[in-house]
Amino acid sequence: ARRGYPEAVYCSGKTPAQVAAIAAAVGQRPDVITLFTRAGAEHADAVRAALPDAHHDPDAALLAWPPALPPPAGGTVLVVAAGTSDLPVAREALLTARYLGREADLIVDVGVAGLHRILGHLPALRAAQAIVVAAGMDGALPSVVAGLVTAPVIAVPTSVGYGAAFNGLAPLLAMLNACAPGVAVVNIDNGYGAGHLAAQITAPR
Amino acid sequence: ARRGYPEAVYCSGKTPAQVAAIAAAVGQRPDVITLFTRAGAEHADAVRAALPDAHHDPDAALLAWPPALPPPAGGTVLVVAAGTSDLPVAREALLTARYLGREADLIVDVGVAGLHRILGHLPALRAAQAIVVAAGMDGALPSVVAGLVTAPVIAVPTSVGYGAAFNGLAPLLAMLNACAPGVAVVNIDNGYGAGHLAAQITAPR
Amino acid sequence: ARRGYPEAVYCSGKTPAQVAAIAAAVGQRPDVITLFTRAGAEHADAVRAALPDAHHDPDAALLAWPPALPPPAGGTVLVVAAGTSDLPVAREALLTARYLGREADLIVDVGVAGLHRILGHLPALRAAQAIVVAAGMDGALPSVVAGLVTAPVIAVPTSVGYGAAFNGLAPLLAMLNACAPGVAVVNIDNGYGAGHLAAQITAPR
Amino acid sequence: ARRGYPEAVYCSGKTPAQVAAIAAAVGQRPDVITLFTRAGAEHADAVRAALPDAHHDPDAALLAWPPALPPPAGGTVLVVAAGTSDLPVAREALLTARYLGREADLIVDVGVAGLHRILGHLPALRAAQAIVVAAGMDGALPSVVAGLVTAPVIAVPTSVGYGAAFNGLAPLLAMLNACAPGVAVVNIDNGYGAGHLAAQITAPR
Amino acid sequence: ARRGYPEAVYCSGKTPAQVAAIAAAVGQRPDVITLFTRAGAEHADAVRAALPDAHHDPDAALLAWPPALPPPAGGTVLVVAAGTSDLPVAREALLTARYLGREADLIVDVGVAGLHRILGHLPALRAAQAIVVAAGMDGALPSVVAGLVTAPVIAVPTSVGYGAAFNGLAPLLAMLNACAPGVAVVNIDNGYGAGHLAAQITAPR
Amino acid sequence: ARRGYPEAVYCSGKTPAQVAAIAAAVGQRPDVITLFTRAGAEHADAVRAALPDAHHDPDAALLAWPPALPPPAGGTVLVVAAGTSDLPVAREALLTARYLGREADLIVDVGVAGLHRILGHLPALRAAQAIVVAAGMDGALPSVVAGLVTAPVIAVPTSVGYGAAFNGLAPLLAMLNACAPGVAVVNIDNGYGAGHLAAQITAPR
Amino acid sequence: ARRGYPEAVYCSGKTPAQVAAIAAAVGQRPDVITLFTRAGAEHADAVRAALPDAHHDPDAALLAWPPALPPPAGGTVLVVAAGTSDLPVAREALLTARYLGREADLIVDVGVAGLHRILGHLPALRAAQAIVVAAGMDGALPSVVAGLVTAPVIAVPTSVGYGAAFNGLAPLLAMLNACAPGVAVVNIDNGYGAGHLAAQITAPR
Amino acid sequence: ARRGYPEAVYCSGKTPAQVAAIAAAVGQRPDVITLFTRAGAEHADAVRAALPDAHHDPDAALLAWPPALPPPAGGTVLVVAAGTSDLPVAREALLTARYLGREADLIVDVGVAGLHRILGHLPALRAAQAIVVAAGMDGALPSVVAGLVTAPVIAVPTSVGYGAAFNGLAPLLAMLNACAPGVAVVNIDNGYGAGHLAAQITAPR
Ligand SMILES: Nc1ncnc2c1ncn2[C@@H]1O[C@H](COP(=O)(O)O)[C@@H](O)[C@H]1O
Ligand SMILES: Nc1ncnc2c1ncn2[C@@H]1O[C@H](COP(=O)(O)O)[C@@H](O)[C@H]1O
Ligand SMILES: Nc1ncnc2c1ncn2[C@@H]1O[C@H](COP(=O)(O)O)[C@@H](O)[C@H]1O
Ligand SMILES: Nc1ncnc2c1ncn2[C@@H]1O[C@H](COP(=O)(O)O)[C@@H](O)[C@H]1O
Ligand SMILES: [Mg+2]
Ligand SMILES: [Mg+2]
Ligand SMILES: [Mg+2]
Ligand SMILES: [Mg+2]
Ligand SMILES: [Mg+2]
Ligand SMILES: [Mg+2]
Ligand SMILES: [Mg+2]
Ligand SMILES: [Mg+2]
């Protein structure tokens, strides 16, 4: 594990056979948690053939082995998804943070078109030491959240939307221009990176 | 006046001499209101030399002649500026709506980084028949406003910001992807167009 | 229903199973009209399994339940499509306006390459309180229409075309730069948003 | 003269001294017409110092020497400018066509926002063998003109406009996607190229 | 037929059933040539079911009915393709020009990486009254051809290439910036438009 | 002060008179630290006229009042600049972190073209709780640094460079695609945002 | 063979039948090496039907006939791939260099996120006369390598990555802005071009 | 000197005072050649105040100290400029190659619009071991040159042109898509990088 954190195997673009070979090697190192990210159905089958007890979250397209979460330490992470379509990215962030050893929770469907939804979660927002916000389309939610809390906000633009969303470019630009300070941006759809960053920010000191 | 509305002279890119010649001709038609938009200091001097009683709003870079506002009719227009830097665009919209015969008001500095600011204006927002929202950077305000009201929201992206704001591209894309329905977008910095559209939407029926 | 208007379920990107679950819940609330937009054949099957009497317009990829249109009120909406390829977007706008309670009509194949076609509809254009114009390629029709009427024009760029149309970017930019005032732009292919905005603009006062 | 046509010296980016040296050399070849394009005030002074009788059109930023137009031959060219701001580009095209030996005329301020303006020129449009159309902003005029005539239309996008006009990108894309066949596009602001192409198209056979 | 030229039916994006219906109607008007462009295998089957004697060129994805070419008149058109991958676009241009009544020929595989290839065709190039040049990748061929001839060159960028060709953007920009005058640009892959324009330019006077 | 942190006044785009008025108001609130960012020479004069003892860092274009740094608390921040041209952005980050109450240091001229330079600072890099990396051109430094440490890296693309750097777009994209996890990206040239985020990440728990 | 080097047949976009025909012709010219690049499974079958002893490297999607490598001459080429996903591009470069007559080796998985990996290959890097570096995502590796050696570095951006990698645009821009001199850039995924250039640079003098 | 080559000081963006300080330090190291690139008039004055005998080439905006060229070794470099406007970039490349110890020559005004111009230099082109080609607008010249020679071609796009040249983007894309192999691309206007690369490629072995 690079720098004390789990290893990650990015499955997209790899053949099931390649993933199977990696999974077999992973099985030799039970002391290190390995995450298989962006794993489609065939990738998942390949992993589970080698590592039958791997934890699999199909929504996040993620598998983890060994399956047990490490005991939580450090600060808490809150993952917020603007809409249900942002859920795969949000769950990838959630599980990454948990397998890096953080306590982490998820709030969904709190887009800014209905402010009462996000405002109804103020206590949870203010209790977190780091907040991941996944949003597509106008990418407005991180600006609003960052204005409500003092913890750093990690903004993940998603490719949710169509037309002038340009596969996530619109929320990416919006988040880079967030009108509140305290917003850290990662790549479009990069739930893994967001969860990793949140875990680093909240690491035990 | 095209279709019963005031004439508009777009001064940017015209020489003061060209504007002066137009102003002289305008002086022959006191029955029609003429707006001189994007008028710099030299343009303004040229207009006032020919039309000394023209109304001049330097912040909006706009002059109007004859100077008197028409008596208000139709619905009311509310212009909202996210930040003080959006003021020139917002005032251009405000004055355009007024010279097209609408009652119109202005609210400034209500960006989403401090939600209490916009929420403190809910009664005014809900009383308007059309709302113009000028915002740069993340362009998040129109989404929030459109979620709070049933009237149409006219979103004007501004070129306020730097870097990945790309001279207004970021808020333009955000506004086109507003997550609440009811958002009409006009060109970057196009306060004149926004005010005109607001006046058309609220025209007496 | 948010703010007194129908609910909308955006089906694209949802699984048929997810849509089925939503449709079942919708069936508990016959007092609110729900629109299922961007519904492919499998989405439509899922909706109709739960709501057999739902109205289905395959061209618009839209279903509505309860199927009855509300009694029309407010101003009238006219939807104009430049070419037959723009029809899906245009019909989505048409049906949205109708289910939001407006009287709405449709004119097709009146692109600017044959001006007599659009000029032949001048009376209908001038009778409408709001006009939706769907066009791809050069996006020239909204400028022409806005020059012929005093009502606001809602321009919907479509992804019709190829090459330098860049999936709707060309007409989007053209519409944002319409040389006549009174043009409101929505996202590429966003017939739902255009119809919604038209209904808001023409709401009974 | 390359291929029997006048020589052209593109002055923009050259120092006045460089232009002066070229003008001196040009004076040795009175048998060939030379056009100095994009000539600012200092460039013009440099040309006229060496070639005092050069024809100078400041609006077109163009000088020609020897100053006499060649006797017209071939078909006729019509240059059409959507707005007065397109005039410099239009005049550059007009003069280029004339110095290449064509009869050429100019019509200004016939943008599509007022269709009666362009429709009022139908006879002239239909009499030309090639039509140059210069337009910025929405770039809609070439589509309309091409639908009215059978002669080829040469569309010149101009950098007139602001914001999402993106310095001529918007009309460039619109013109490349003209919904009528028969539209040839040249570079943004390239009046010289448009006039040259028009002269080639209408060359005597 | 608009303005005396054949009708064109753009099949891409239409269902075979829609094309079949159009073909049936076309069969009622044998006095007008109709071109079916961008016709895939299923579109072609639909056309030939209704119009069994239609001419079909699968490489150009084009069908024509009635199948007979009109007797050639006017100037001659030469179509030049940089590489064999540009052939579909080139043949679409070739056939369009022929069905619009021009004598037209085709030269293939004369890219600038081997100058002797294009230079070996100088007599044919100089004999044509209009030249269509289809090229992808660097889009360099139109500049070279335009420097060799006095006839107008119609440049068609193609989507041939990968990576930074960006689906035809690279040759489109190159062609708009051709360093020789006399280059008319049409949309990416628009062989139909190029052939149409060539036929208009070479129309009998 | 929003959420317990200093206030920030973004001077760019404000007139000296506007900044003077704000500075006068700031003088009434000595309990809150106010930062004046992007302050040119005239802005600085205006601030110092009202607040003569303000701290001024011309390289960072930043002023602070009251001038005393708060006593450091929380983790330590390290700011790293790839080249000397990145220094203004780096210093803006440095001072922001310090005025938000962190101990912060600066390392300059450690671009990846000479790896020994950054590798020579490994102990300092590994001692920091948050690292800000400012780099233009290829934006490669954050990837390298993030691979060497476990603390979060805040990457600030700068507009240093020319041509295909596209005013900071190149390093922005590179940083969003950093091949090591743990990289948080902010807007181009946004030293203030980077320093603010670093201070939030290292806040006392 | 153009200029003494092997011929190359770019298979992508050709039908298997077209490739089969070319392969048959190639069989008549055993004196020239022919490379079939971007050959999918069906293309490979077509080549091997005509040329059964052709060398086939499925990872590189490349076939060569006659299969024997020419005896190496000139300098040595080193191909470096940042990650395993860059392997197809890297192998295409490797084989191209070898079939052009160079001694060439390959090093894989030495991305900058773990500097020890590339630093562990310093002797091999410094022994090469030309180095090809294939990298996607942040495209940082060529800058680092160019800073370690004096030989020219040929940088190939790959389309590996997602989101803001924009199909290779991010590493392309990074490589064009490499902060060390000595970096030559080729098109995205252009392993063939990179290997060809490396072989030219290291040609026997 | 990094890796045995001259040092380079990039003056653009540095103040004259900063350049003066660097020049003073440079004066202490006469054993290393230092190049001052992108040096405006004030930068040049600052350098010459400290290093009166520095060689200064105003066209290239470059100074070198000590002024003597090193004795040439290795292969020869040929620099080719498409037009006179490309001269500053071409001369920067020329002088860089010479101060890195290569024999280097320059050919100007050989754009592809007049092929005889470049074809007239075939012997010189074929005698060089590396060729730098600077071109703006359509960027077609490197493709043509690469097809005529076996030596590697280093293509430098220049920002010469206007409109859709987009400050060098058009030739940059064209060069990356050169239809002849053997083209290495560097950043827009990067004459220094091109000359450096050429010198590395032709280094004595
Ligand atoms: N979903 C993901 N998105 C972005 N980067 C990832 C993702 N999953 C893994 N990675 C990164 O990719 C590396 C593994 O890549 P690979 O060796 O190709 O499997 C890990 O070290 C992570 O830094
Ligand atoms: N206004 C213009 N726009 C585009 N190209 C031009 C223009 N004027 C001249 N040219 C072209 O530039 C060439 C002269 O460029 P130069 O040798 O730099 O003066 C001529 O042969 C024309 O092809
Ligand atoms: N291949 C093509 N590319 C561009 N435009 C075309 C093409 N084929 C036909 N058209 C244009 O599209 C119109 C027909 O479109 P439609 O009515 O949708 O079939 C014709 O009038 C032509 O102007
Ligand atoms: N004209 C130039 N274009 C691109 N890079 C340059 C240029 N001149 C110098 N450089 C690079 O910039 C570095 C010097 O940058 P600096 O330390 O900021 O003076 C050198 O090592 C070169 O790699
Ligand atoms: Mg915050
Ligand atoms: Mg609303
Ligand atoms: Mg109107
Ligand atoms: Mg026509
Ligand atoms: Mg020519
Ligand atoms: Mg790290
Ligand atoms: Mg090197
Ligand atoms: Mg070559």
XYZ file of C-alpha atoms in Angstrom, chain A residues 111-115 118-119 136-140 143-144 146-148 161-166 169-171 173-181, chain B residues 111-115 118-119 136-140 143-144 146-148 161-166 169-171 173-181:
70
model
C -29.972 19.696 -4.595
C -30.224 23.472 -4.353
C -33.515 23.613 -6.250
C -35.132 22.838 -2.884
C -33.015 24.540 -0.260
C -29.929 20.702 2.463
C -30.841 23.110 5.268
C -23.705 17.380 -11.837
C -25.539 19.895 -14.021
C -25.048 23.361 -12.490
C -22.649 22.161 -9.788
C -24.130 24.680 -7.376
C -20.875 26.663 -3.044
C -23.969 26.481 -0.872
C -19.185 25.641 1.809
C -21.083 28.736 2.904
C -22.781 26.815 5.707
C -26.856 15.871 -17.263
C -26.911 16.422 -21.020
C -26.353 19.091 -23.638
C -24.404 22.023 -22.267
C -23.415 19.970 -19.216
C -20.760 18.679 -21.636
C -17.541 20.308 -17.737
C -20.290 22.652 -16.544
C -20.214 21.557 -12.888
C -16.096 24.946 -13.987
C -18.757 26.013 -11.513
C -16.972 24.250 -8.664
C -13.594 25.760 -9.580
C -15.327 29.147 -9.339
C -17.196 28.455 -6.114
C -18.066 31.797 -4.569
C -17.282 30.540 -1.048
C -13.716 29.694 -0.039
C -24.651 35.401 -3.378
C -25.231 31.796 -2.315
C -22.126 31.701 -0.106
C -24.352 33.312 2.540
C -27.823 31.887 2.041
C -31.110 35.772 -0.373
C -33.526 34.101 2.049
C -20.608 35.455 -12.377
C -18.161 32.833 -11.130
C -20.174 29.692 -10.263
C -23.483 31.068 -11.569
C -25.315 29.280 -8.773
C -30.826 27.797 -9.542
C -31.417 28.764 -5.932
C -35.768 29.505 -9.286
C -36.314 26.938 -6.552
C -37.856 29.572 -4.282
C -14.174 36.282 -12.005
C -10.877 34.993 -13.361
C -9.099 31.825 -14.415
C -11.537 29.019 -15.038
C -14.430 31.485 -15.113
C -13.265 31.946 -18.698
C -18.334 30.711 -19.691
C -18.508 29.005 -16.293
C -21.675 30.770 -15.091
C -22.894 26.740 -18.563
C -24.086 26.513 -14.981
C -27.185 28.564 -15.773
C -28.015 26.500 -18.858
C -27.889 23.473 -16.561
C -29.882 24.997 -13.724
C -31.313 22.145 -11.672
C -34.620 23.963 -11.178
C -36.971 24.526 -14.127
